[in-house]
JSON list of C-alpha atoms in Angstrom, two decimals:
[
{"chain": "A", "resi": 1, "resn": "MET", "atom": "CA", "xyz": [0.00, 0.00, 0.00]},
{"chain": "A", "resi": 2, "resn": "SER", "atom": "CA", "xyz": [0.99, 3.64, -0.10]},
{"chain": "A", "resi": 3, "resn": "VAL", "atom": "CA", "xyz": [-0.33, 6.76, 1.58]},
{"chain": "A", "resi": 4, "resn": "THR", "atom": "CA", "xyz": [-3.51, 8.35, 0.32]},
{"chain": "A", "resi": 5, "resn": "SER", "atom": "CA", "xyz": [-3.22, 10.98, -2.39]},
{"chain": "A", "resi": 6, "resn": "ARG", "atom": "CA", "xyz": [-4.96, 13.47, -0.09]},
{"chain": "A", "resi": 7, "resn": "TYR", "atom": "CA", "xyz": [-2.32, 13.03, 2.58]},
{"chain": "A", "resi": 8, "resn": "LYS", "atom": "CA", "xyz": [0.55, 13.25, 0.10]},
{"chain": "A", "resi": 9, "resn": "ASP", "atom": "CA", "xyz": [-0.98, 16.33, -1.53]},
{"chain": "A", "resi": 10, "resn": "ALA", "atom": "CA", "xyz": [-1.33, 17.98, 1.87]},
{"chain": "A", "resi": 11, "resn": "TRP", "atom": "CA", "xyz": [2.37, 17.62, 2.54]},
{"chain": "A", "resi": 12, "resn": "GLU", "atom": "CA", "xyz": [3.38, 18.65, -0.97]},
{"chain": "A", "resi": 13, "resn": "GLY", "atom": "CA", "xyz": [1.29, 21.79, -0.61]},
{"chain": "A", "resi": 14, "resn": "PHE", "atom": "CA", "xyz": [2.74, 22.52, 2.81]},
{"chain": "A", "resi": 15, "resn": "TRP", "atom": "CA", "xyz": [6.36, 22.20, 1.71]},
{"chain": "A", "resi": 16, "resn": "ARG", "atom": "CA", "xyz": [5.86, 24.02, -1.58]},
{"chain": "A", "resi": 17, "resn": "GLU", "atom": "CA", "xyz": [4.67, 27.05, 0.37]},
{"chain": "A", "resi": 18, "resn": "ALA", "atom": "CA", "xyz": [7.20, 26.77, 3.21]},
{"chain": "A", "resi": 19, "resn": "PRO", "atom": "CA", "xyz": [9.95, 29.40, 3.27]},
{"chain": "A", "resi": 20, "resn": "ASP", "atom": "CA", "xyz": [13.52, 28.26, 2.69]},
{"chain": "A", "resi": 21, "resn": "GLU", "atom": "CA", "xyz": [15.11, 29.72, 5.79]},
{"chain": "A", "resi": 22, "resn": "GLN", "atom": "CA", "xyz": [15.77, 27.46, 8.75]},
{"chain": "A", "resi": 23, "resn": "GLY", "atom": "CA", "xyz": [13.32, 28.05, 11.58]},
{"chain": "A", "resi": 24, "resn": "ALA", "atom": "CA", "xyz": [10.42, 29.24, 9.42]},
{"chain": "A", "resi": 25, "resn": "VAL", "atom": "CA", "xyz": [8.50, 25.98, 9.94]},
{"chain": "A", "resi": 26, "resn": "PHE", "atom": "CA", "xyz": [6.79, 25.34, 13.29]},
{"chain": "A", "resi": 27, "resn": "TRP", "atom": "CA", "xyz": [8.86, 22.26, 14.25]},
{"chain": "A", "resi": 28, "resn": "ASP", "atom": "CA", "xyz": [12.14, 23.27, 12.56]},
{"chain": "A", "resi": 29, "resn": "ALA", "atom": "CA", "xyz": [13.99, 24.13, 15.77]},
{"chain": "A", "resi": 30, "resn": "GLU", "atom": "CA", "xyz": [17.76, 24.30, 15.83]},
{"chain": "A", "resi": 31, "resn": "PRO", "atom": "CA", "xyz": [19.49, 20.91, 16.29]},
{"chain": "A", "resi": 32, "resn": "ALA", "atom": "CA", "xyz": [20.96, 21.90, 19.65]},
{"chain": "A", "resi": 33, "resn": "LEU", "atom": "CA", "xyz": [17.39, 21.84, 20.99]},
{"chain": "A", "resi": 34, "resn": "THR", "atom": "CA", "xyz": [16.23, 18.76, 19.06]},
{"chain": "A", "resi": 35, "resn": "ALA", "atom": "CA", "xyz": [18.53, 16.13, 17.55]},
{"chain": "A", "resi": 36, "resn": "ALA", "atom": "CA", "xyz": [21.31, 16.86, 20.05]},
{"chain": "A", "resi": 37, "resn": "ARG", "atom": "CA", "xyz": [18.95, 16.19, 22.96]},
{"chain": "A", "resi": 38, "resn": "HIS", "atom": "CA", "xyz": [17.75, 13.03, 21.28]},
{"chain": "A", "resi": 39, "resn": "LEU", "atom": "CA", "xyz": [21.26, 11.71, 20.62]},
{"chain": "A", "resi": 40, "resn": "ALA", "atom": "CA", "xyz": [21.99, 12.05, 24.32]},
{"chain": "A", "resi": 41, "resn": "HIS", "atom": "CA", "xyz": [19.58, 9.13, 24.76]},
{"chain": "A", "resi": 42, "resn": "PHE", "atom": "CA", "xyz": [20.16, 7.31, 21.47]},
{"chain": "A", "resi": 43, "resn": "ALA", "atom": "CA", "xyz": [23.88, 7.33, 20.74]},
{"chain": "A", "resi": 44, "resn": "ALA", "atom": "CA", "xyz": [24.96, 5.11, 23.63]},
{"chain": "A", "resi": 45, "resn": "ARG", "atom": "CA", "xyz": [22.31, 2.55, 22.71]},
{"chain": "A", "resi": 46, "resn": "ILE", "atom": "CA", "xyz": [23.42, 2.17, 19.10]},
{"chain": "A", "resi": 47, "resn": "ASP", "atom": "CA", "xyz": [25.29, -1.14, 18.95]},
{"chain": "A", "resi": 48, "resn": "ARG", "atom": "CA", "xyz": [26.71, -0.49, 15.46]},
{"chain": "A", "resi": 49, "resn": "PRO", "atom": "CA", "xyz": [27.30, 3.24, 14.89]},
{"chain": "A", "resi": 50, "resn": "GLY", "atom": "CA", "xyz": [28.99, 2.49, 11.57]},
{"chain": "A", "resi": 51, "resn": "LEU", "atom": "CA", "xyz": [25.71, 1.44, 9.97]},
{"chain": "A", "resi": 52, "resn": "PRO", "atom": "CA", "xyz": [23.96, 3.91, 7.67]},
{"chain": "A", "resi": 53, "resn": "LEU", "atom": "CA", "xyz": [21.57, 6.22, 9.47]},
{"chain": "A", "resi": 54, "resn": "VAL", "atom": "CA", "xyz": [18.17, 7.06, 7.98]},
{"chain": "A", "resi": 55, "resn": "ASP", "atom": "CA", "xyz": [16.29, 10.20, 9.03]},
{"chain": "A", "resi": 56, "resn": "LEU", "atom": "CA", "xyz": [12.74, 9.05, 8.28]},
{"chain": "A", "resi": 57, "resn": "GLY", "atom": "CA", "xyz": [10.50, 12.04, 7.61]},
{"chain": "A", "resi": 58, "resn": "CYS", "atom": "CA", "xyz": [13.43, 14.43, 7.26]},
{"chain": "A", "resi": 59, "resn": "GLY", "atom": "CA", "xyz": [11.46, 17.46, 6.08]},
{"chain": "A", "resi": 60, "resn": "ASN", "atom": "CA", "xyz": [13.85, 20.21, 5.05]},
{"chain": "A", "resi": 61, "resn": "GLY", "atom": "CA", "xyz": [16.83, 18.34, 6.46]},
{"chain": "A", "resi": 62, "resn": "THR", "atom": "CA", "xyz": [17.85, 20.54, 9.41]},
{"chain": "A", "resi": 63, "resn": "GLN", "atom": "CA", "xyz": [18.28, 17.58, 11.77]},
{"chain": "A", "resi": 64, "resn": "THR", "atom": "CA", "xyz": [19.65, 15.36, 8.99]},
{"chain": "A", "resi": 65, "resn": "ARG", "atom": "CA", "xyz": [22.60, 17.66, 8.45]},
{"chain": "A", "resi": 66, "resn": "TYR", "atom": "CA", "xyz": [23.35, 17.62, 12.17]},
{"chain": "A", "resi": 67, "resn": "LEU", "atom": "CA", "xyz": [23.29, 13.82, 12.15]},
{"chain": "A", "resi": 68, "resn": "ALA", "atom": "CA", "xyz": [25.49, 13.71, 9.04]},
{"chain": "A", "resi": 69, "resn": "ALA", "atom": "CA", "xyz": [28.23, 15.53, 10.93]},
{"chain": "A", "resi": 70, "resn": "ARG", "atom": "CA", "xyz": [28.28, 12.69, 13.48]},
{"chain": "A", "resi": 71, "resn": "TYR", "atom": "CA", "xyz": [27.69, 9.51, 11.48]},
{"chain": "A", "resi": 72, "resn": "PRO", "atom": "CA", "xyz": [29.46, 8.24, 8.36]},
{"chain": "A", "resi": 73, "resn": "LYS", "atom": "CA", "xyz": [26.50, 7.85, 5.98]},
{"chain": "A", "resi": 74, "resn": "VAL", "atom": "CA", "xyz": [23.19, 9.62, 6.56]},
{"chain": "A", "resi": 75, "resn": "THR", "atom": "CA", "xyz": [20.17, 9.60, 4.27]},
{"chain": "A", "resi": 76, "resn": "GLY", "atom": "CA", "xyz": [17.13, 11.79, 4.80]},
{"chain": "A", "resi": 77, "resn": "VAL", "atom": "CA", "xyz": [13.90, 10.53, 3.29]},
{"chain": "A", "resi": 78, "resn": "ASP", "atom": "CA", "xyz": [10.52, 12.20, 3.10]},
{"chain": "A", "resi": 79, "resn": "LEU", "atom": "CA", "xyz": [7.14, 11.60, 1.49]},
{"chain": "A", "resi": 80, "resn": "SER", "atom": "CA", "xyz": [7.17, 15.08, -0.03]},
{"chain": "A", "resi": 81, "resn": "LEU", "atom": "CA", "xyz": [9.35, 15.82, -3.05]},
{"chain": "A", "resi": 82, "resn": "ALA", "atom": "CA", "xyz": [9.09, 19.53, -2.20]},
{"chain": "A", "resi": 83, "resn": "ALA", "atom": "CA", "xyz": [10.57, 18.79, 1.25]},
{"chain": "A", "resi": 84, "resn": "VAL", "atom": "CA", "xyz": [13.43, 16.85, -0.35]},
{"chain": "A", "resi": 85, "resn": "GLU", "atom": "CA", "xyz": [14.10, 19.75, -2.69]},
{"chain": "A", "resi": 86, "resn": "HIS", "atom": "CA", "xyz": [14.25, 22.12, 0.29]},
{"chain": "A", "resi": 87, "resn": "ALA", "atom": "CA", "xyz": [16.67, 19.75, 2.03]},
{"chain": "A", "resi": 88, "resn": "ARG", "atom": "CA", "xyz": [18.98, 19.46, -0.97]},
{"chain": "A", "resi": 89, "resn": "SER", "atom": "CA", "xyz": [19.03, 23.22, -1.53]},
{"chain": "A", "resi": 90, "resn": "GLN", "atom": "CA", "xyz": [20.05, 23.77, 2.11]},
{"chain": "A", "resi": 91, "resn": "ASP", "atom": "CA", "xyz": [22.86, 21.21, 1.89]},
{"chain": "A", "resi": 92, "resn": "PRO", "atom": "CA", "xyz": [25.10, 22.58, -0.88]},
{"chain": "A", "resi": 93, "resn": "ASP", "atom": "CA", "xyz": [28.12, 20.63, 0.39]},
{"chain": "A", "resi": 94, "resn": "GLY", "atom": "CA", "xyz": [26.29, 17.32, 0.18]},
{"chain": "A", "resi": 95, "resn": "GLU", "atom": "CA", "xyz": [26.77, 16.39, 3.83]},
{"chain": "A", "resi": 96, "resn": "ALA", "atom": "CA", "xyz": [23.78, 14.04, 3.61]},
{"chain": "A", "resi": 97, "resn": "GLU", "atom": "CA", "xyz": [21.82, 12.29, 0.88]},
{"chain": "A", "resi": 98, "resn": "PHE", "atom": "CA", "xyz": [18.14, 13.06, 0.41]},
{"chain": "A", "resi": 99, "resn": "GLU", "atom": "CA", "xyz": [15.48, 11.16, -1.46]},
{"chain": "A", "resi": 100, "resn": "GLN", "atom": "CA", "xyz": [11.73, 10.90, -1.71]},
{"chain": "A", "resi": 101, "resn": "LEU", "atom": "CA", "xyz": [10.21, 7.85, 0.00]},
{"chain": "A", "resi": 102, "resn": "ASP", "atom": "CA", "xyz": [6.66, 6.87, 0.81]},
{"chain": "A", "resi": 103, "resn": "ALA", "atom": "CA", "xyz": [7.27, 4.99, 4.06]},
{"chain": "A", "resi": 104, "resn": "ALA", "atom": "CA", "xyz": [3.88, 3.25, 3.77]},
{"chain": "A", "resi": 105, "resn": "ASP", "atom": "CA", "xyz": [4.96, 1.72, 0.46]},
{"chain": "A", "resi": 106, "resn": "THR", "atom": "CA", "xyz": [6.36, -1.67, 1.44]},
{"chain": "A", "resi": 107, "resn": "LYS", "atom": "CA", "xyz": [8.07, -2.24, -1.89]},
{"chain": "A", "resi": 108, "resn": "ALA", "atom": "CA", "xyz": [9.84, 1.12, -1.84]},
{"chain": "A", "resi": 109, "resn": "VAL", "atom": "CA", "xyz": [11.01, 0.58, 1.74]},
{"chain": "A", "resi": 110, "resn": "ASP", "atom": "CA", "xyz": [12.25, -2.93, 0.91]},
{"chain": "A", "resi": 111, "resn": "GLU", "atom": "CA", "xyz": [14.19, -1.52, -2.04]},
{"chain": "A", "resi": 112, "resn": "LEU", "atom": "CA", "xyz": [15.85, 1.10, 0.17]},
{"chain": "A", "resi": 113, "resn": "HIS", "atom": "CA", "xyz": [16.81, -1.57, 2.72]},
{"chain": "A", "resi": 114, "resn": "THR", "atom": "CA", "xyz": [18.21, -3.80, -0.03]},
{"chain": "A", "resi": 115, "resn": "ARG", "atom": "CA", "xyz": [20.30, -0.90, -1.29]},
{"chain": "A", "resi": 116, "resn": "ILE", "atom": "CA", "xyz": [21.75, 0.35, 2.01]},
{"chain": "A", "resi": 117, "resn": "GLY", "atom": "CA", "xyz": [21.44, -2.68, 4.31]},
{"chain": "A", "resi": 118, "resn": "ASP", "atom": "CA", "xyz": [20.48, -2.55, 7.97]},
{"chain": "A", "resi": 119, "resn": "ALA", "atom": "CA", "xyz": [20.39, 0.99, 9.33]},
{"chain": "A", "resi": 120, "resn": "ASN", "atom": "CA", "xyz": [19.98, 3.01, 12.46]},
{"chain": "A", "resi": 121, "resn": "VAL", "atom": "CA", "xyz": [16.85, 5.11, 12.12]},
{"chain": "A", "resi": 122, "resn": "TYR", "atom": "CA", "xyz": [15.84, 8.51, 13.51]},
{"chain": "A", "resi": 123, "resn": "VAL", "atom": "CA", "xyz": [12.12, 9.30, 13.45]},
{"chain": "A", "resi": 124, "resn": "ARG", "atom": "CA", "xyz": [10.89, 12.63, 14.80]},
{"chain": "A", "resi": 125, "resn": "GLY", "atom": "CA", "xyz": [7.20, 13.43, 14.78]},
{"chain": "A", "resi": 126, "resn": "VAL", "atom": "CA", "xyz": [6.07, 11.21, 11.90]},
{"chain": "A", "resi": 127, "resn": "LEU", "atom": "CA", "xyz": [3.64, 8.67, 13.30]},
{"chain": "A", "resi": 128, "resn": "HIS", "atom": "CA", "xyz": [1.49, 11.11, 15.27]},
{"chain": "A", "resi": 129, "resn": "GLN", "atom": "CA", "xyz": [0.41, 13.02, 12.14]},
{"chain": "A", "resi": 130, "resn": "CYS", "atom": "CA", "xyz": [-0.02, 10.02, 9.84]},
{"chain": "A", "resi": 131, "resn": "GLU", "atom": "CA", "xyz": [-3.51, 9.03, 8.83]},
{"chain": "A", "resi": 132, "resn": "ALA", "atom": "CA", "xyz": [-4.71, 6.08, 10.90]},
{"chain": "A", "resi": 133, "resn": "ALA", "atom": "CA", "xyz": [-4.41, 3.50, 8.10]},
{"chain": "A", "resi": 134, "resn": "ASP", "atom": "CA", "xyz": [-0.82, 4.52, 7.41]},
{"chain": "A", "resi": 135, "resn": "ARG", "atom": "CA", "xyz": [0.57, 4.27, 10.93]},
{"chain": "A", "resi": 136, "resn": "GLN", "atom": "CA", "xyz": [1.20, 0.51, 11.05]},
{"chain": "A", "resi": 137, "resn": "PRO", "atom": "CA", "xyz": [2.83, 0.41, 7.60]},
{"chain": "A", "resi": 138, "resn": "VAL", "atom": "CA", "xyz": [5.13, 3.27, 8.65]},
{"chain": "A", "resi": 139, "resn": "ALA", "atom": "CA", "xyz": [6.00, 1.47, 11.90]},
{"chain": "A", "resi": 140, "resn": "ASP", "atom": "CA", "xyz": [6.66, -1.65, 9.81]},
{"chain": "A", "resi": 141, "resn": "ALA", "atom": "CA", "xyz": [8.96, 0.44, 7.62]},
{"chain": "A", "resi": 142, "resn": "ILE", "atom": "CA", "xyz": [11.04, 1.35, 10.67]},
{"chain": "A", "resi": 143, "resn": "ALA", "atom": "CA", "xyz": [11.42, -2.35, 11.47]},
{"chain": "A", "resi": 144, "resn": "THR", "atom": "CA", "xyz": [12.38, -3.15, 7.87]},
{"chain": "A", "resi": 145, "resn": "LEU", "atom": "CA", "xyz": [15.08, -0.48, 7.79]},
{"chain": "A", "resi": 146, "resn": "VAL", "atom": "CA", "xyz": [16.48, -1.50, 11.17]},
{"chain": "A", "resi": 147, "resn": "GLY", "atom": "CA", "xyz": [16.72, -5.10, 9.99]},
{"chain": "A", "resi": 148, "resn": "THR", "atom": "CA", "xyz": [18.57, -7.33, 12.46]},
{"chain": "A", "resi": 149, "resn": "ASP", "atom": "CA", "xyz": [21.44, -5.04, 13.51]},
{"chain": "A", "resi": 150, "resn": "GLY", "atom": "CA", "xyz": [20.07, -1.51, 13.67]},
{"chain": "A", "resi": 151, "resn": "ARG", "atom": "CA", "xyz": [18.35, 0.56, 16.32]},
{"chain": "A", "resi": 152, "resn": "ALA", "atom": "CA", "xyz": [15.71, 3.27, 16.01]},
{"chain": "A", "resi": 153, "resn": "PHE", "atom": "CA", "xyz": [15.00, 6.41, 17.98]},
{"chain": "A", "resi": 154, "resn": "VAL", "atom": "CA", "xyz": [11.33, 7.36, 17.74]},
{"chain": "A", "resi": 155, "resn": "VAL", "atom": "CA", "xyz": [10.08, 10.60, 19.25]},
{"chain": "A", "resi": 156, "resn": "GLU", "atom": "CA", "xyz": [6.44, 11.59, 18.92]},
{"chain": "A", "resi": 157, "resn": "LEU", "atom": "CA", "xyz": [4.11, 14.13, 20.46]},
{"chain": "A", "resi": 158, "resn": "ALA", "atom": "CA", "xyz": [2.64, 12.74, 23.65]},
{"chain": "A", "resi": 159, "resn": "GLU", "atom": "CA", "xyz": [-1.12, 12.57, 23.86]},
{"chain": "A", "resi": 160, "resn": "ALA", "atom": "CA", "xyz": [-0.87, 15.46, 26.36]},
{"chain": "A", "resi": 161, "resn": "ALA", "atom": "CA", "xyz": [0.25, 17.64, 23.45]},
{"chain": "A", "resi": 162, "resn": "LYS", "atom": "CA", "xyz": [-3.15, 17.56, 21.74]},
{"chain": "A", "resi": 163, "resn": "PRO", "atom": "CA", "xyz": [-4.95, 19.87, 24.20]},
{"chain": "A", "resi": 164, "resn": "VAL", "atom": "CA", "xyz": [-1.98, 22.24, 24.05]},
{"chain": "A", "resi": 165, "resn": "LEU", "atom": "CA", "xyz": [-2.22, 22.38, 20.26]},
{"chain": "A", "resi": 166, "resn": "MET", "atom": "CA", "xyz": [-5.97, 22.80, 20.37]},
{"chain": "A", "resi": 167, "resn": "GLY", "atom": "CA", "xyz": [-5.58, 25.63, 22.85]},
{"chain": "A", "resi": 168, "resn": "LEU", "atom": "CA", "xyz": [-3.17, 27.36, 20.49]},
{"chain": "A", "resi": 169, "resn": "ALA", "atom": "CA", "xyz": [-5.48, 26.80, 17.54]},
{"chain": "A", "resi": 170, "resn": "GLN", "atom": "CA", "xyz": [-8.51, 28.16, 19.36]},
{"chain": "A", "resi": 171, "resn": "SER", "atom": "CA", "xyz": [-6.94, 31.20, 20.98]},
{"chain": "A", "resi": 172, "resn": "PRO", "atom": "CA", "xyz": [-8.83, 34.49, 20.38]},
{"chain": "A", "resi": 173, "resn": "ALA", "atom": "CA", "xyz": [-6.01, 35.70, 18.11]},
{"chain": "A", "resi": 174, "resn": "GLY", "atom": "CA", "xyz": [-6.02, 32.46, 16.14]},
{"chain": "A", "resi": 175, "resn": "PRO", "atom": "CA", "xyz": [-3.15, 29.98, 15.87]},
{"chain": "A", "resi": 176, "resn": "PRO", "atom": "CA", "xyz": [0.43, 31.30, 16.05]},
{"chain": "A", "resi": 177, "resn": "PRO", "atom": "CA", "xyz": [1.64, 32.24, 12.54]},
{"chain": "A", "resi": 178, "resn": "LYS", "atom": "CA", "xyz": [3.90, 29.22, 12.06]},
{"chain": "A", "resi": 179, "resn": "LEU", "atom": "CA", "xyz": [1.17, 26.81, 13.15]},
{"chain": "A", "resi": 180, "resn": "ARG", "atom": "CA", "xyz": [-1.45, 28.20, 10.76]},
{"chain": "A", "resi": 181, "resn": "PRO", "atom": "CA", "xyz": [-0.07, 26.48, 7.61]},
{"chain": "A", "resi": 182, "resn": "VAL", "atom": "CA", "xyz": [-0.19, 23.09, 9.38]},
{"chain": "A", "resi": 183, "resn": "PHE", "atom": "CA", "xyz": [-3.93, 23.36, 9.96]},
{"chain": "A", "resi": 184, "resn": "ALA", "atom": "CA", "xyz": [-4.55, 25.14, 6.66]},
{"chain": "A", "resi": 185, "resn": "HIS", "atom": "CA", "xyz": [-3.16, 22.15, 4.73]},
{"chain": "A", "resi": 186, "resn": "GLY", "atom": "CA", "xyz": [-5.27, 19.64, 6.64]},
{"chain": "A", "resi": 187, "resn": "ILE", "atom": "CA", "xyz": [-2.40, 18.15, 8.64]},
{"chain": "A", "resi": 188, "resn": "ALA", "atom": "CA", "xyz": [-3.61, 16.86, 12.02]},
{"chain": "A", "resi": 189, "resn": "PRO", "atom": "CA", "xyz": [-0.82, 16.72, 14.63]},
{"chain": "A", "resi": 190, "resn": "GLY", "atom": "CA", "xyz": [-1.18, 14.92, 17.93]},
{"chain": "A", "resi": 191, "resn": "GLU", "atom": "CA", "xyz": [-3.56, 12.19, 16.76]},
{"chain": "A", "resi": 192, "resn": "LEU", "atom": "CA", "xyz": [-1.84, 9.26, 18.51]},
{"chain": "A", "resi": 193, "resn": "SER", "atom": "CA", "xyz": [-2.19, 7.99, 22.06]},
{"chain": "A", "resi": 194, "resn": "ASP", "atom": "CA", "xyz": [0.83, 7.00, 24.12]},
{"chain": "A", "resi": 195, "resn": "ALA", "atom": "CA", "xyz": [-0.32, 3.38, 24.32]},
{"chain": "A", "resi": 196, "resn": "ALA", "atom": "CA", "xyz": [-0.99, 3.20, 20.59]},
{"chain": "A", "resi": 197, "resn": "LEU", "atom": "CA", "xyz": [2.58, 4.34, 19.82]},
{"chain": "A", "resi": 198, "resn": "VAL", "atom": "CA", "xyz": [4.07, 1.42, 21.74]},
{"chain": "A", "resi": 199, "resn": "GLU", "atom": "CA", "xyz": [1.56, -1.00, 20.20]},
{"chain": "A", "resi": 200, "resn": "LEU", "atom": "CA", "xyz": [2.47, 0.10, 16.67]},
{"chain": "A", "resi": 201, "resn": "LEU", "atom": "CA", "xyz": [6.15, -0.55, 17.29]},
{"chain": "A", "resi": 202, "resn": "THR", "atom": "CA", "xyz": [5.72, -3.89, 19.05]},
{"chain": "A", "resi": 203, "resn": "THR", "atom": "CA", "xyz": [3.32, -5.09, 16.35]},
{"chain": "A", "resi": 204, "resn": "ALA", "atom": "CA", "xyz": [6.05, -4.25, 13.84]},
{"chain": "A", "resi": 205, "resn": "GLY", "atom": "CA", "xyz": [8.37, -6.66, 15.68]},
{"chain": "A", "resi": 206, "resn": "LEU", "atom": "CA", "xyz": [10.34, -4.08, 17.65]},
{"chain": "A", "resi": 207, "resn": "THR", "atom": "CA", "xyz": [11.28, -4.13, 21.33]},
{"chain": "A", "resi": 208, "resn": "VAL", "atom": "CA", "xyz": [11.44, -1.00, 23.47]},
{"chain": "A", "resi": 209, "resn": "LEU", "atom": "CA", "xyz": [14.91, -0.72, 25.03]},
{"chain": "A", "resi": 210, "resn": "ALA", "atom": "CA", "xyz": [14.39, 2.62, 26.74]},
{"chain": "A", "resi": 211, "resn": "GLU", "atom": "CA", "xyz": [11.85, 5.41, 26.85]},
{"chain": "A", "resi": 212, "resn": "GLY", "atom": "CA", "xyz": [11.26, 8.78, 28.43]},
{"chain": "A", "resi": 213, "resn": "GLU", "atom": "CA", "xyz": [9.75, 12.21, 28.07]},
{"chain": "A", "resi": 214, "resn": "LEU", "atom": "CA", "xyz": [11.19, 15.43, 26.65]},
{"chain": "A", "resi": 215, "resn": "PRO", "atom": "CA", "xyz": [9.72, 18.77, 25.67]},
{"chain": "A", "resi": 216, "resn": "LEU", "atom": "CA", "xyz": [9.53, 19.04, 21.88]},
{"chain": "A", "resi": 217, "resn": "THR", "atom": "CA", "xyz": [10.84, 22.50, 21.11]},
{"chain": "A", "resi": 218, "resn": "THR", "atom": "CA", "xyz": [9.18, 24.50, 18.35]},
{"chain": "A", "resi": 219, "resn": "THR", "atom": "CA", "xyz": [10.24, 27.68, 16.58]},
{"chain": "A", "resi": 220, "resn": "GLU", "atom": "CA", "xyz": [7.18, 29.61, 17.70]},
{"chain": "A", "resi": 221, "resn": "TYR", "atom": "CA", "xyz": [6.62, 31.84, 20.73]},
{"chain": "A", "resi": 222, "resn": "THR", "atom": "CA", "xyz": [3.66, 32.83, 22.86]},
{"chain": "A", "resi": 223, "resn": "ALA", "atom": "CA", "xyz": [2.44, 36.42, 22.95]},
{"chain": "A", "resi": 224, "resn": "ASP", "atom": "CA", "xyz": [4.55, 37.02, 26.07]},
{"chain": "A", "resi": 225, "resn": "GLY", "atom": "CA", "xyz": [7.71, 35.75, 24.38]},
{"chain": "A", "resi": 226, "resn": "ARG", "atom": "CA", "xyz": [7.97, 32.22, 25.75]},
{"chain": "A", "resi": 227, "resn": "ARG", "atom": "CA", "xyz": [9.16, 29.49, 23.39]},
{"chain": "A", "resi": 228, "resn": "ILE", "atom": "CA", "xyz": [6.36, 27.00, 22.74]},
{"chain": "A", "resi": 229, "resn": "GLU", "atom": "CA", "xyz": [7.26, 23.48, 23.81]},
{"chain": "A", "resi": 230, "resn": "LEU", "atom": "CA", "xyz": [5.05, 20.42, 23.43]},
{"chain": "A", "resi": 231, "resn": "PRO", "atom": "CA", "xyz": [5.10, 17.24, 25.53]},
{"chain": "A", "resi": 232, "resn": "SER", "atom": "CA", "xyz": [6.75, 14.36, 23.70]},
{"chain": "A", "resi": 233, "resn": "ARG", "atom": "CA", "xyz": [7.73, 10.75, 24.31]},
{"chain": "A", "resi": 234, "resn": "TRP", "atom": "CA", "xyz": [10.88, 9.11, 23.02]},
{"chain": "A", "resi": 235, "resn": "LEU", "atom": "CA", "xyz": [11.64, 5.42, 22.61]},
{"chain": "A", "resi": 236, "resn": "VAL", "atom": "CA", "xyz": [14.74, 3.54, 21.59]},
{"chain": "A", "resi": 237, "resn": "VAL", "atom": "CA", "xyz": [13.75, 0.30, 19.87]},
{"chain": "A", "resi": 238, "resn": "SER", "atom": "CA", "xyz": [15.54, -2.74, 18.50]},
{"chain": "A", "resi": 239, "resn": "PRO", "atom": "CA", "xyz": [14.50, -5.83, 16.58]},
{"chain": "A", "resi": 240, "resn": "ALA", "atom": "CA", "xyz": [12.81, -8.31, 18.88]},
{"chain": "A", "resi": 241, "resn": "GLY", "atom": "CA", "xyz": [15.35, -10.85, 20.12]},
{"chain": "A", "resi": 242, "resn": "SER", "atom": "CA", "xyz": [18.40, -8.60, 19.70]},
{"chain": "A", "resi": 243, "resn": "GLU", "atom": "CA", "xyz": [17.95, -6.27, 22.63]},
{"chain": "A", "resi": 244, "resn": "GLY", "atom": "CA", "xyz": [21.49, -6.32, 23.96]},
{"chain": "A", "resi": 245, "resn": "SER", "atom": "CA", "xyz": [22.14, -4.10, 26.94]},
{"chain": "A", "resi": 246, "resn": "LYS", "atom": "CA", "xyz": [19.26, -1.81, 27.76]},
{"chain": "A", "resi": 247, "resn": "GLY", "atom": "CA", "xyz": [21.24, 0.41, 30.07]},
{"chain": "A", "resi": 248, "resn": "PRO", "atom": "CA", "xyz": [19.70, 3.02, 32.39]}
]
């Protein structure tokens, strides 16, 4: 299967209209506040750091470039061709590779895995905004890319983020400017419960090695100048049966 045309069109429209500059998109926070915080929990749990690393749902590639400075071969993939074009234009030195990939398309994911082999996978905020029918195929894609030797770091908005987002959307002044395009293009963030996230991953044949909570930093601010942060959950997962040392 592959994602619905409506969903793909929504993301194409979003990224076609998104400005080029880093930080213009609601979730495009600087890596020091995002990927760096995530690697503090992920890096020590990667058994084979020399494997390729896939940034699944890379968007405009801000976090991908940060990862590419720390791992030998990093590929950012995204459903939206417009997002991939943004990512390539912002990476003139070719620090990472970028390509379009529908993660719900089993054949396309299998072909990527055949080409690059087992990989470590970074997934930030993908499953929570997928349409319901696409979530299990995308979780299965993570398992396929991890193979037998990789690990994945999955961070998603916690279910506690939904009322925060709805409060922002329904404020008297309307949503913050950087959040408006998300709703305008029919993208629905925060539509995944905490329990459902774990179920998706375990159904895909993955085992949770570690998990925790972190604020997901955005690029937007409240009217009184406070950076908007959303509750998120992170999980480090491995193929079932190859857990190794879970650590603290």
